[in-house]
Amino acid sequence: MGKDGFNLVVVANRLPVDMSVADDGTVSWQRSPGGLVTALEPVMQSADGAWVGWAGSPGLEADPFDADDMRLVPVTLSAGEVERYYEGFSNDTLWPLYHDVIAPPAFHRQWWDTYRKVNQRFAEAAAEQAADGAMVWVQDYQLQLVPGMLRRLRPDLKIGFFDHIPFPPLEIFQQLPWRRQVVEGLLGADLIGFQRAGDAANFSRAVRRLTDLTTRGQMIQVPADGDLPARAVRAAPFPISIDSKRFDELARTPEVQARAKEIRKDLGDPKIVMLGVDRLDYTKGIRHRIKAYGELLQDGSLDPAECTLVQVASPSRENVGAYQELREHVEVLVGRINGEYGEIGHSAIHYLHHSYPPEEMAALYLAADVMLVTSLRDGMNLVAKEYVAARSDDAGVLVLSEFTGAADELSGAVLVNPHDIDGMKDAILRAATMDPKEQRKRMRRLRRKVLTDDVAKWSSRFLTTLAIPQAGDQTGSDDARGDATAAAHRRDLASHDRG
Ligand code: F6P
């Protein structure tokens, strides 16, 4: 830590640990799973930074502490705030709204009030930790107001924001009663990163329609506001990745390889093992995938004696109604298919409502001939990248939904539209019967991409761009007069390729 604070402060809804406090006041913590944590941990460890986030349980109060070479700064949320800010506004309003309204978003003014209040608390905690002129990197949809709040508290800071989930098209985004406040909150940042060029274009269009500001290429000009000087904000794609090397190395260890063999044996040594790995979330297309698989068994295209589907569905947001309903639907469907096609000692589907450590995940990836990623909408999907990183044997086939950010990057996957059940059945069959030569060709292409563009590259691209003054973008013509989304998309891609 510098004399007056940290030079890099990450602000995220969750701390990268789960904490608990014993009756005698002793704080203990353990690492918590999740895409964001996996993505940012290496950056934070090498930068000696601070991480501001919620400790994961309601009402938990704790002083800042050091763990894994990082200063962790817990933000306290009361039980009511968890309900209204996290389960409510973040995961029952923004989450469905930003994922193509797959589930209906609920709009409640009380949830919004709490979202604002909690965002202010995160902004204040970050302002307290940051050194003069420090970089603060705010993460994700739970904290979209933090950039604007932080800028007012600390105009000296360089503020970045990264949106891990999709940014919706204007026609959907404008349902949000507080759409203008959200856009203005984000515009407090100097750099706003998105997963895909299309997300950045959606945001720029929302800026043009919902504010008086104009955009030029990736740049948005924000005029002076009281004491705050005029600024340029950049909105651009920065597709996130994983610690690919770690997964690659893990999957090469004798222990993981032995475990992969053991898994196949425990599954009854089927000819084909298919795998799905998701948080139990309605955006992941789990029901569509299981329906397609069930129909393949039903029409005899797949022999239940020769294949099995392992579905890991890790528990998530269990107090939110839409997640409870999904769990019921998935479990009824799995039960029906297993009842129909299972035999003693052999299940058509192995459904696991658990989370597993990376070692077990790597073994599962190695054990799977076909990986099914069938999200209806997904910011990136890091599971797809983990599967690829684990396959140093160049075998296995990735079936990947067109509606993931990963599909923009991973050529070599078998792309599917999960709404098209017949199309998905064809793709699954194609993957299950693909010859090893073609598998190898595709997997090599996938691995080149995933091993080169890892999370370290992602974060350094973002932080390097944040470090340079956002003076203005000379590329591209002015699209402020119309919604030249396609042109913006092309320019974004071009500048991304250069970056
Ligand atoms: O994909 C968005 C995200 O917030 C990830 O960053 C995170 O790993 C995942 O969803 C789980 O979310 P939650 O914090 O609600 O368990």
Short mmCIF file of C-alpha atoms and ligand atoms in Angstrom, two decimals:
data_model
loop_
_atom_site.label_atom_id
_atom_site.label_comp_id
_atom_site.label_asym_id
_atom_site.label_seq_id
_atom_site.Cartn_x
_atom_site.Cartn_y
_atom_site.Cartn_z
CA MET A 1 0.00 0.00 0.00
CA GLY A 2 1.26 3.51 -0.86
CA LYS A 3 1.45 6.23 1.76
CA ASP A 4 -2.07 7.45 1.24
CA GLY A 5 -3.82 4.44 -0.19
CA PHE A 6 -3.69 1.80 -2.89
CA ASN A 7 -2.84 2.51 -6.51
CA LEU A 8 -5.25 -0.11 -7.84
CA VAL A 9 -8.62 -0.67 -6.23
CA VAL A 10 -11.08 -3.26 -7.53
CA VAL A 11 -14.70 -2.77 -6.52
CA ALA A 12 -16.94 -5.79 -7.01
CA ASN A 13 -20.16 -7.02 -5.47
CA ARG A 14 -18.35 -9.94 -3.85
CA LEU A 15 -14.99 -10.22 -2.16
CA PRO A 16 -12.96 -13.11 -3.55
CA VAL A 17 -13.49 -14.97 -0.25
CA ASP A 18 -16.41 -16.17 1.85
CA MET A 19 -16.09 -14.86 5.37
CA SER A 20 -17.54 -15.88 8.67
CA VAL A 21 -17.16 -14.47 12.17
CA ALA A 22 -17.06 -16.85 15.16
CA ASP A 23 -18.80 -16.01 18.48
CA ASP A 24 -15.48 -14.77 19.89
CA GLY A 25 -15.20 -12.31 16.97
CA THR A 26 -12.49 -14.22 15.06
CA VAL A 27 -12.87 -13.70 11.33
CA SER A 28 -12.19 -16.68 9.11
CA TRP A 29 -12.42 -16.85 5.35
CA GLN A 30 -12.22 -19.30 2.50
CA ARG A 31 -11.85 -18.72 -1.22
CA SER A 32 -15.16 -18.40 -3.01
CA PRO A 33 -15.79 -19.75 -6.49
CA GLY A 34 -17.04 -17.71 -9.47
CA GLY A 35 -15.95 -16.40 -12.85
CA LEU A 36 -15.05 -12.90 -11.72
CA VAL A 37 -12.90 -14.09 -8.84
CA THR A 38 -11.02 -16.48 -11.08
CA ALA A 39 -10.52 -13.69 -13.57
CA LEU A 40 -9.23 -10.96 -11.27
CA GLU A 41 -7.30 -12.79 -8.58
CA PRO A 42 -4.02 -13.03 -10.54
CA VAL A 43 -4.13 -9.33 -11.46
CA MET A 44 -4.70 -8.26 -7.90
CA GLN A 45 -1.98 -10.47 -6.52
CA SER A 46 0.62 -9.07 -8.89
CA ALA A 47 -0.52 -5.45 -8.48
CA ASP A 48 -0.65 -5.44 -4.65
CA GLY A 49 -4.07 -3.83 -4.74
CA ALA A 50 -7.17 -3.52 -2.62
CA TRP A 51 -10.48 -5.24 -3.29
CA VAL A 52 -13.70 -3.70 -2.00
CA GLY A 53 -16.67 -6.08 -1.86
CA TRP A 54 -19.46 -7.70 0.12
CA ALA A 55 -18.33 -10.48 2.43
CA GLY A 56 -21.16 -12.75 1.28
CA SER A 57 -23.40 -13.01 4.36
CA PRO A 58 -26.03 -10.55 5.54
CA GLY A 59 -25.07 -8.35 8.47
CA LEU A 60 -21.43 -9.45 8.58
CA GLU A 61 -19.17 -6.64 9.77
CA ALA A 62 -15.38 -6.91 9.59
CA ASP A 63 -12.37 -4.64 9.35
CA PRO A 64 -10.18 -4.65 6.23
CA PHE A 65 -7.69 -7.54 6.26
CA ASP A 66 -4.97 -9.05 4.06
CA ALA A 67 -5.45 -12.34 2.26
CA ASP A 68 -3.65 -13.91 -0.71
CA ASP A 69 -1.47 -10.79 -1.14
CA MET A 70 -4.46 -8.47 -1.37
CA ARG A 71 -6.05 -5.98 0.99
CA LEU A 72 -9.69 -7.03 1.31
CA VAL A 73 -12.19 -4.38 2.36
CA PRO A 74 -15.55 -5.85 3.41
CA VAL A 75 -18.71 -3.81 2.77
CA THR A 76 -21.55 -4.67 5.13
CA LEU A 77 -25.04 -5.35 3.75
CA SER A 78 -27.99 -5.85 6.08
CA ALA A 79 -30.43 -8.72 5.45
CA GLY A 80 -32.92 -6.23 3.96
CA GLU A 81 -30.25 -4.80 1.65
CA VAL A 82 -29.29 -8.26 0.44
CA GLU A 83 -32.96 -8.81 -0.37
CA ARG A 84 -33.54 -5.52 -2.16
CA TYR A 85 -30.13 -4.69 -3.69
CA TYR A 86 -28.70 -8.17 -4.47
CA GLU A 87 -31.63 -10.57 -4.86
CA GLY A 88 -34.05 -7.82 -5.91
CA PHE A 89 -32.68 -5.07 -8.11
CA SER A 90 -29.49 -6.84 -9.25
CA ASN A 91 -30.87 -10.31 -9.84
CA ASP A 92 -34.59 -9.90 -10.35
CA THR A 93 -34.54 -6.59 -12.27
CA LEU A 94 -31.21 -6.04 -14.04
CA TRP A 95 -30.22 -9.69 -14.60
CA PRO A 96 -33.36 -10.70 -16.54
CA LEU A 97 -33.54 -7.29 -18.28
CA TYR A 98 -29.95 -7.56 -19.50
CA HIS A 99 -30.45 -11.19 -20.60
CA ASP A 100 -33.11 -10.64 -23.26
CA VAL A 101 -35.96 -10.68 -20.67
CA ILE A 102 -35.87 -14.51 -20.69
CA ALA A 103 -37.61 -14.15 -17.31
CA PRO A 104 -39.78 -11.09 -16.66
CA PRO A 105 -37.88 -8.33 -14.81
CA ALA A 106 -39.58 -6.90 -11.72
CA PHE A 107 -39.48 -3.14 -11.25
CA HIS A 108 -39.79 -1.98 -7.64
CA ARG A 109 -38.99 1.54 -6.45
CA GLN A 110 -37.84 0.30 -3.04
CA TRP A 111 -35.32 -2.03 -4.69
CA TRP A 112 -34.00 0.88 -6.75
CA ASP A 113 -33.65 3.08 -3.63
CA THR A 114 -31.61 0.38 -1.91
CA TYR A 115 -29.50 -0.21 -5.05
CA ARG A 116 -28.60 3.52 -5.01
CA LYS A 117 -27.86 3.51 -1.31
CA VAL A 118 -25.66 0.42 -1.49
CA ASN A 119 -23.82 1.71 -4.59
CA GLN A 120 -23.06 4.90 -2.63
CA ARG A 121 -21.60 2.79 0.20
CA PHE A 122 -19.32 0.92 -2.23
CA ALA A 123 -18.25 4.24 -3.81
CA GLU A 124 -17.36 5.67 -0.39
CA ALA A 125 -15.38 2.57 0.58
CA ALA A 126 -13.42 2.75 -2.70
CA ALA A 127 -12.79 6.49 -2.26
CA GLU A 128 -11.32 5.77 1.16
CA GLN A 129 -8.85 3.13 -0.14
CA ALA A 130 -7.62 4.82 -3.30
CA ALA A 131 -4.35 6.76 -3.38
CA ASP A 132 -4.13 10.12 -5.14
CA GLY A 133 -4.66 9.60 -8.88
CA ALA A 134 -5.15 5.82 -8.38
CA MET A 135 -6.98 3.53 -10.77
CA VAL A 136 -10.27 2.14 -9.57
CA TRP A 137 -11.79 -0.71 -11.52
CA VAL A 138 -15.50 -1.20 -10.85
CA GLN A 139 -17.03 -4.54 -11.82
CA ASP A 140 -20.39 -5.49 -13.17
CA TYR A 141 -24.10 -4.75 -13.20
CA GLN A 142 -24.57 -4.67 -9.42
CA LEU A 143 -22.46 -1.47 -9.24
CA GLN A 144 -23.37 0.62 -12.27
CA LEU A 145 -23.88 3.81 -10.26
CA VAL A 146 -20.49 3.59 -8.53
CA PRO A 147 -18.46 5.29 -11.32
CA GLY A 148 -20.60 8.45 -11.21
CA MET A 149 -20.73 8.51 -7.39
CA LEU A 150 -17.00 7.94 -7.10
CA ARG A 151 -16.17 10.66 -9.63
CA ARG A 152 -18.06 13.19 -7.50
CA LEU A 153 -16.20 12.02 -4.37
CA ARG A 154 -12.77 11.74 -6.00
CA PRO A 155 -12.37 13.59 -9.33
CA ASP A 156 -8.61 12.79 -9.25
CA LEU A 157 -9.12 9.06 -9.90
CA LYS A 158 -8.95 7.08 -13.11
CA ILE A 159 -12.14 5.08 -13.11
CA GLY A 160 -12.78 1.97 -15.19
CA PHE A 161 -15.95 -0.11 -15.34
CA PHE A 162 -16.34 -3.59 -16.81
CA ASP A 163 -19.73 -5.08 -17.59
CA HIS A 164 -19.47 -8.87 -17.30
CA ILE A 165 -22.96 -9.51 -18.61
CA PRO A 166 -24.58 -8.43 -21.89
CA PHE A 167 -25.65 -4.82 -22.33
CA PRO A 168 -29.14 -5.06 -23.83
CA PRO A 169 -30.48 -3.44 -26.98
CA LEU A 170 -32.14 -0.06 -26.38
CA GLU A 171 -35.62 -1.47 -27.06
CA ILE A 172 -35.22 -3.69 -23.96
CA PHE A 173 -33.06 -1.39 -21.83
CA GLN A 174 -35.58 1.43 -22.06
CA GLN A 175 -38.10 -0.63 -20.07
CA LEU A 176 -36.02 0.26 -17.00
CA PRO A 177 -37.67 3.18 -15.21
CA TRP A 178 -34.19 4.37 -14.07
CA ARG A 179 -32.44 3.89 -17.43
CA ARG A 180 -31.08 7.45 -17.63
CA GLN A 181 -29.63 7.31 -14.10
CA VAL A 182 -27.89 4.02 -14.96
CA VAL A 183 -26.37 5.45 -18.13
CA GLU A 184 -25.23 8.55 -16.26
CA GLY A 185 -23.78 6.40 -13.47
CA LEU A 186 -21.70 4.43 -15.98
CA LEU A 187 -20.55 7.62 -17.69
CA GLY A 188 -18.73 8.55 -14.48
CA ALA A 189 -16.03 6.12 -15.71
CA ASP A 190 -13.20 7.05 -18.09
CA LEU A 191 -13.34 3.63 -19.71
CA ILE A 192 -16.37 1.32 -19.92
CA GLY A 193 -15.56 -2.21 -21.04
CA PHE A 194 -18.00 -4.72 -22.50
CA GLN A 195 -17.70 -8.37 -23.48
CA ARG A 196 -18.66 -7.91 -27.12
CA ALA A 197 -18.56 -5.13 -29.70
CA GLY A 198 -22.36 -5.45 -29.91
CA ASP A 199 -22.73 -4.66 -26.18
CA ALA A 200 -20.60 -1.51 -26.54
CA ALA A 201 -22.69 -0.48 -29.55
CA ASN A 202 -25.91 -1.04 -27.55
CA PHE A 203 -24.55 1.19 -24.79
CA SER A 204 -23.51 3.97 -27.18
CA ARG A 205 -26.96 3.90 -28.72
CA ALA A 206 -28.57 4.16 -25.26
CA VAL A 207 -26.33 7.19 -24.57
CA ARG A 208 -27.45 8.90 -27.78
CA ARG A 209 -31.13 8.22 -27.16
CA LEU A 210 -31.35 8.80 -23.42
CA THR A 211 -28.98 11.75 -22.95
CA ASP A 212 -28.06 14.88 -24.93
CA LEU A 213 -24.54 13.57 -25.48
CA THR A 214 -23.04 12.65 -28.82
CA THR A 215 -20.78 9.72 -29.60
CA ARG A 216 -17.94 9.41 -32.07
CA GLY A 217 -16.63 5.91 -32.64
CA GLN A 218 -15.86 4.55 -29.19
CA MET A 219 -15.78 8.02 -27.62
CA ILE A 220 -18.48 9.89 -25.72
CA GLN A 221 -17.94 13.56 -24.89
CA VAL A 222 -19.19 14.50 -21.42
CA PRO A 223 -19.40 18.29 -20.82
CA ALA A 224 -18.18 20.03 -17.65
CA ASP A 225 -20.55 19.60 -14.72
CA GLY A 226 -20.07 22.13 -11.89
CA ASP A 227 -16.55 21.56 -10.59
CA LEU A 228 -16.02 18.52 -12.79
CA PRO A 229 -14.19 19.32 -16.05
CA ALA A 230 -15.31 18.11 -19.50
CA ARG A 231 -14.15 14.55 -20.19
CA ALA A 232 -14.05 11.93 -22.88
CA VAL A 233 -15.34 8.46 -22.03
CA ARG A 234 -14.45 5.39 -24.08
CA ALA A 235 -16.91 2.48 -24.45
CA ALA A 236 -15.19 -0.53 -26.01
CA PRO A 237 -15.13 -4.34 -26.11
CA PHE A 238 -12.68 -6.24 -23.89
CA PRO A 239 -13.70 -9.92 -24.05
CA ILE A 240 -12.79 -11.58 -20.77
CA SER A 241 -10.90 -14.87 -20.51
CA ILE A 242 -9.62 -17.36 -17.95
CA ASP A 243 -6.30 -18.32 -16.39
CA SER A 244 -5.85 -20.73 -19.30
CA LYS A 245 -2.35 -21.89 -18.38
CA ARG A 246 -3.51 -22.94 -14.93
CA PHE A 247 -6.29 -25.11 -16.40
CA ASP A 248 -3.98 -26.52 -19.04
CA GLU A 249 -1.38 -27.45 -16.41
CA LEU A 250 -3.96 -28.82 -14.00
CA ALA A 251 -5.39 -31.11 -16.65
CA ARG A 252 -1.92 -32.47 -17.44
CA THR A 253 -1.27 -33.63 -13.87
CA PRO A 254 -1.30 -37.42 -13.32
CA GLU A 255 -3.84 -36.97 -10.49
CA VAL A 256 -6.37 -35.17 -12.68
CA GLN A 257 -5.85 -37.61 -15.55
CA ALA A 258 -6.35 -40.57 -13.23
CA ARG A 259 -9.47 -38.94 -11.81
CA ALA A 260 -10.85 -38.40 -15.35
CA LYS A 261 -10.45 -42.14 -16.03
CA GLU A 262 -12.06 -42.95 -12.72
CA ILE A 263 -15.04 -40.70 -13.53
CA ARG A 264 -15.61 -42.51 -16.83
CA LYS A 265 -15.35 -45.85 -15.06
CA ASP A 266 -17.81 -44.76 -12.36
CA LEU A 267 -20.20 -43.68 -15.10
CA GLY A 268 -20.12 -47.28 -16.39
CA ASP A 269 -17.55 -46.69 -19.17
CA PRO A 270 -20.07 -45.37 -21.69
CA LYS A 271 -19.02 -44.78 -25.29
CA ILE A 272 -19.99 -41.12 -25.13
CA VAL A 273 -19.88 -38.79 -22.13
CA MET A 274 -21.57 -35.42 -22.56
CA LEU A 275 -21.14 -32.65 -20.04
CA GLY A 276 -22.98 -29.50 -19.03
CA VAL A 277 -21.53 -27.19 -16.34
CA ASP A 278 -23.53 -24.16 -15.29
CA ARG A 279 -24.79 -22.14 -12.41
CA LEU A 280 -28.41 -23.21 -12.13
CA ASP A 281 -29.62 -20.14 -14.02
CA TYR A 282 -32.45 -19.74 -16.55
CA THR A 283 -30.09 -17.94 -18.94
CA LYS A 284 -28.00 -21.09 -19.42
CA GLY A 285 -30.48 -23.03 -21.56
CA ILE A 286 -30.24 -26.11 -19.33
CA ARG A 287 -33.83 -27.18 -20.02
CA HIS A 288 -33.41 -26.74 -23.78
CA ARG A 289 -30.25 -28.88 -23.69
CA ILE A 290 -31.85 -31.64 -21.62
CA LYS A 291 -34.94 -31.61 -23.84
CA ALA A 292 -32.78 -32.05 -26.96
CA TYR A 293 -30.82 -34.85 -25.30
CA GLY A 294 -34.03 -36.57 -24.12
CA GLU A 295 -35.46 -36.47 -27.65
CA LEU A 296 -32.27 -38.00 -29.06
CA LEU A 297 -32.75 -40.91 -26.65
CA GLN A 298 -36.44 -41.10 -27.44
CA ASP A 299 -36.06 -41.25 -31.21
CA GLY A 300 -33.22 -43.78 -30.94
CA SER A 301 -30.51 -41.49 -32.35
CA LEU A 302 -28.55 -42.00 -29.13
CA ASP A 303 -28.50 -45.33 -27.33
CA PRO A 304 -29.05 -44.81 -23.58
CA ALA A 305 -26.84 -47.82 -22.89
CA GLU A 306 -23.94 -46.17 -24.69
CA CYS A 307 -24.07 -42.57 -23.59
CA THR A 308 -24.65 -40.43 -20.56
CA LEU A 309 -25.04 -36.74 -19.80
CA VAL A 310 -23.37 -35.31 -16.70
CA GLN A 311 -25.05 -32.06 -15.74
CA VAL A 312 -23.34 -30.03 -13.02
CA ALA A 313 -25.78 -27.33 -11.92
CA SER A 314 -24.23 -25.32 -9.13
CA PRO A 315 -26.64 -23.70 -6.67
CA SER A 316 -27.20 -20.01 -7.33
CA ARG A 317 -29.42 -17.16 -6.06
CA GLU A 318 -31.67 -19.62 -4.31
CA ASN A 319 -33.92 -16.99 -2.73
CA VAL A 320 -35.02 -15.59 -6.09
CA GLY A 321 -38.34 -17.05 -7.31
CA ALA A 322 -37.29 -17.56 -10.95
CA TYR A 323 -34.33 -19.67 -9.79
CA GLN A 324 -36.52 -21.79 -7.52
CA GLU A 325 -38.93 -22.42 -10.41
CA LEU A 326 -36.09 -23.33 -12.75
CA ARG A 327 -34.73 -25.84 -10.26
CA GLU A 328 -38.12 -27.53 -10.06
CA HIS A 329 -38.49 -27.67 -13.84
CA VAL A 330 -35.00 -29.04 -14.40
CA GLU A 331 -35.33 -31.66 -11.68
CA VAL A 332 -38.72 -32.86 -12.97
CA LEU A 333 -37.29 -33.13 -16.48
CA VAL A 334 -34.18 -35.01 -15.32
CA GLY A 335 -36.35 -37.35 -13.24
CA ARG A 336 -38.64 -38.06 -16.18
CA ILE A 337 -35.77 -38.86 -18.57
CA ASN A 338 -33.97 -41.00 -16.02
CA GLY A 339 -37.19 -42.84 -15.21
CA GLU A 340 -37.72 -43.53 -18.88
CA TYR A 341 -34.19 -44.46 -20.03
CA GLY A 342 -32.21 -45.35 -16.91
CA GLU A 343 -31.28 -48.92 -15.96
CA ILE A 344 -30.01 -50.29 -12.68
CA GLY A 345 -26.40 -49.14 -12.55
CA HIS A 346 -26.82 -46.69 -15.42
CA SER A 347 -28.44 -43.24 -15.50
CA ALA A 348 -29.22 -41.37 -18.69
CA ILE A 349 -28.43 -38.12 -16.84
CA HIS A 350 -26.17 -37.61 -13.84
CA TYR A 351 -27.50 -34.44 -12.28
CA LEU A 352 -25.24 -32.84 -9.66
CA HIS A 353 -26.52 -29.83 -7.74
CA HIS A 354 -23.10 -28.92 -6.34
CA SER A 355 -20.03 -26.77 -6.96
CA TYR A 356 -16.66 -28.45 -7.41
CA PRO A 357 -13.03 -27.33 -7.01
CA PRO A 358 -10.97 -26.66 -10.17
CA GLU A 359 -9.18 -30.05 -9.92
CA GLU A 360 -12.47 -31.95 -10.15
CA MET A 361 -13.70 -29.63 -12.92
CA ALA A 362 -10.54 -30.27 -14.95
CA ALA A 363 -11.07 -34.04 -14.54
CA LEU A 364 -14.70 -33.72 -15.64
CA TYR A 365 -13.66 -31.73 -18.72
CA LEU A 366 -11.09 -34.39 -19.60
CA ALA A 367 -13.66 -37.12 -19.14
CA ALA A 368 -16.18 -35.46 -21.48
CA ASP A 369 -16.30 -36.23 -25.20
CA VAL A 370 -18.81 -33.46 -25.81
CA MET A 371 -19.20 -30.23 -23.86
CA LEU A 372 -22.62 -28.60 -24.11
CA VAL A 373 -22.84 -24.82 -23.61
CA THR A 374 -26.33 -23.84 -24.71
CA SER A 375 -27.01 -20.47 -23.05
CA LEU A 376 -29.99 -18.46 -24.25
CA ARG A 377 -27.90 -15.36 -23.52
CA ASP A 378 -24.49 -15.17 -21.84
CA GLY A 379 -22.01 -12.29 -21.46
CA MET A 380 -19.01 -14.54 -22.23
CA ASN A 381 -19.25 -18.09 -20.72
CA LEU A 382 -15.97 -19.01 -19.12
CA VAL A 383 -16.88 -22.70 -18.84
CA ALA A 384 -16.48 -23.00 -22.63
CA LYS A 385 -12.96 -21.59 -22.33
CA GLU A 386 -12.11 -23.83 -19.36
CA TYR A 387 -13.10 -26.93 -21.33
CA VAL A 388 -10.82 -25.91 -24.19
CA ALA A 389 -7.92 -25.04 -21.87
CA ALA A 390 -8.19 -28.45 -20.21
CA ARG A 391 -8.04 -30.41 -23.51
CA SER A 392 -4.28 -30.59 -24.11
CA ASP A 393 -5.00 -33.96 -25.75
CA ASP A 394 -6.69 -31.98 -28.59
CA ALA A 395 -9.75 -34.21 -28.24
CA GLY A 396 -13.35 -33.41 -27.37
CA VAL A 397 -15.96 -31.26 -29.08
CA LEU A 398 -17.38 -27.97 -27.85
CA VAL A 399 -21.03 -27.36 -28.72
CA LEU A 400 -21.55 -23.64 -28.16
CA SER A 401 -24.57 -21.36 -28.24
CA GLU A 402 -24.49 -18.48 -30.71
CA PHE A 403 -25.83 -16.31 -27.90
CA THR A 404 -22.67 -16.35 -25.81
CA GLY A 405 -19.88 -13.77 -25.99
CA ALA A 406 -17.55 -16.76 -26.43
CA ALA A 407 -19.16 -17.57 -29.79
CA ASP A 408 -17.71 -14.31 -31.19
CA GLU A 409 -14.24 -15.60 -30.40
CA LEU A 410 -14.21 -19.38 -30.51
CA SER A 411 -14.20 -20.53 -34.08
CA GLY A 412 -13.77 -24.27 -33.99
CA ALA A 413 -16.82 -24.85 -31.82
CA VAL A 414 -20.03 -26.36 -33.21
CA LEU A 415 -22.40 -23.40 -32.96
CA VAL A 416 -26.06 -23.87 -32.03
CA ASN A 417 -29.22 -21.86 -31.60
CA PRO A 418 -30.61 -23.35 -28.37
CA HIS A 419 -34.16 -22.29 -29.28
CA ASP A 420 -33.98 -24.58 -32.31
CA ILE A 421 -34.32 -27.99 -30.66
CA ASP A 422 -34.00 -29.92 -33.95
CA GLY A 423 -30.92 -27.92 -34.92
CA MET A 424 -29.44 -28.56 -31.50
CA LYS A 425 -30.15 -32.31 -31.76
CA ASP A 426 -28.31 -32.39 -35.11
CA ALA A 427 -25.37 -30.51 -33.62
CA ILE A 428 -25.17 -32.81 -30.57
CA LEU A 429 -25.22 -35.88 -32.79
CA ARG A 430 -22.62 -34.38 -35.07
CA ALA A 431 -20.40 -33.69 -32.07
CA ALA A 432 -20.94 -37.17 -30.62
CA THR A 433 -19.94 -38.84 -33.87
CA MET A 434 -17.22 -36.45 -35.05
CA ASP A 435 -14.10 -38.22 -36.23
CA PRO A 436 -10.96 -37.70 -34.13
CA LYS A 437 -9.11 -35.96 -36.97
CA GLU A 438 -11.77 -33.27 -37.26
CA GLN A 439 -11.95 -32.98 -33.46
CA ARG A 440 -8.22 -32.39 -33.33
CA LYS A 441 -8.34 -29.75 -36.06
CA ARG A 442 -11.09 -27.83 -34.29
CA MET A 443 -9.67 -28.21 -30.79
CA ARG A 444 -6.24 -26.96 -31.91
CA ARG A 445 -7.83 -23.82 -33.34
CA LEU A 446 -9.80 -23.30 -30.13
CA ARG A 447 -6.77 -23.84 -27.94
CA ARG A 448 -4.62 -21.39 -29.87
CA LYS A 449 -7.21 -18.69 -29.13
CA VAL A 450 -7.86 -19.56 -25.48
CA LEU A 451 -4.23 -20.08 -24.51
CA THR A 452 -3.11 -16.85 -26.19
CA ASP A 453 -5.91 -14.58 -25.02
CA ASP A 454 -5.94 -15.31 -21.31
CA VAL A 455 -7.20 -13.30 -18.36
CA ALA A 456 -3.83 -11.64 -17.79
CA LYS A 457 -3.97 -10.24 -21.32
CA TRP A 458 -7.57 -9.12 -20.76
CA SER A 459 -6.79 -7.19 -17.61
CA SER A 460 -3.58 -5.68 -18.94
CA ARG A 461 -5.39 -4.51 -22.11
CA PHE A 462 -8.08 -2.91 -19.96
CA LEU A 463 -5.74 -1.29 -17.45
CA THR A 464 -3.34 -0.07 -20.15
CA THR A 465 -6.21 1.56 -22.02
CA LEU A 466 -7.47 3.09 -18.77
CA ALA A 467 -4.01 4.50 -18.05
CA ILE A 468 -3.82 6.51 -21.29
CA PRO A 469 -5.70 9.81 -21.43
CA GLN A 470 -9.05 9.31 -23.17
CA ALA A 471 -8.44 12.38 -25.35
CA GLY A 472 -10.65 11.42 -28.26
CA ASP A 473 -10.91 8.81 -30.93
CA GLN A 474 -9.96 9.82 -34.43
CA THR A 475 -11.16 6.60 -36.01
CA GLY A 476 -14.49 6.38 -37.78
CA SER A 477 -16.97 8.98 -38.91
CA ASP A 478 -19.45 10.73 -36.64
CA ASP A 479 -22.43 8.48 -36.02
CA ALA A 480 -24.09 10.85 -33.59
CA ARG A 481 -26.86 11.63 -36.02
CA GLY A 482 -28.12 8.12 -36.49
CA ASP A 483 -27.93 4.63 -35.06
CA ALA A 484 -25.07 3.42 -37.18
CA THR A 485 -24.73 0.31 -35.03
CA ALA A 486 -23.24 -1.81 -37.76
CA ALA A 487 -20.61 0.83 -38.54
CA ALA A 488 -19.80 1.22 -34.84
CA HIS A 489 -19.57 -2.55 -34.54
CA ARG A 490 -17.09 -2.70 -37.43
CA ARG A 491 -14.98 0.12 -36.04
CA ASP A 492 -14.99 -1.40 -32.55
CA LEU A 493 -13.84 -4.69 -33.97
CA ALA A 494 -11.14 -3.02 -36.04
CA SER A 495 -9.77 -1.08 -33.09
CA HIS A 496 -10.03 -4.19 -30.90
CA ASP A 497 -7.92 -6.11 -33.40
CA ARG A 498 -5.32 -3.37 -33.33
CA GLY A 499 -5.31 -3.26 -29.50
O1 F6P B 1 -21.75 -13.44 -14.60
C1 F6P B 1 -22.03 -12.46 -13.69
C2 F6P B 1 -21.74 -12.89 -12.27
O2 F6P B 1 -21.96 -11.82 -11.38
C3 F6P B 1 -20.32 -13.39 -12.10
O3 F6P B 1 -19.42 -12.36 -11.94
C4 F6P B 1 -20.46 -14.30 -10.92
O4 F6P B 1 -19.45 -15.24 -10.86
C5 F6P B 1 -21.79 -14.94 -11.17
O5 F6P B 1 -22.55 -13.98 -11.87
C6 F6P B 1 -22.44 -15.42 -9.87
O6 F6P B 1 -23.15 -14.43 -9.29
P1 F6P B 1 -23.53 -14.27 -7.77
O7 F6P B 1 -22.53 -13.33 -7.19
O8 F6P B 1 -24.90 -13.69 -7.82
O9 F6P B 1 -23.48 -15.62 -7.11
#
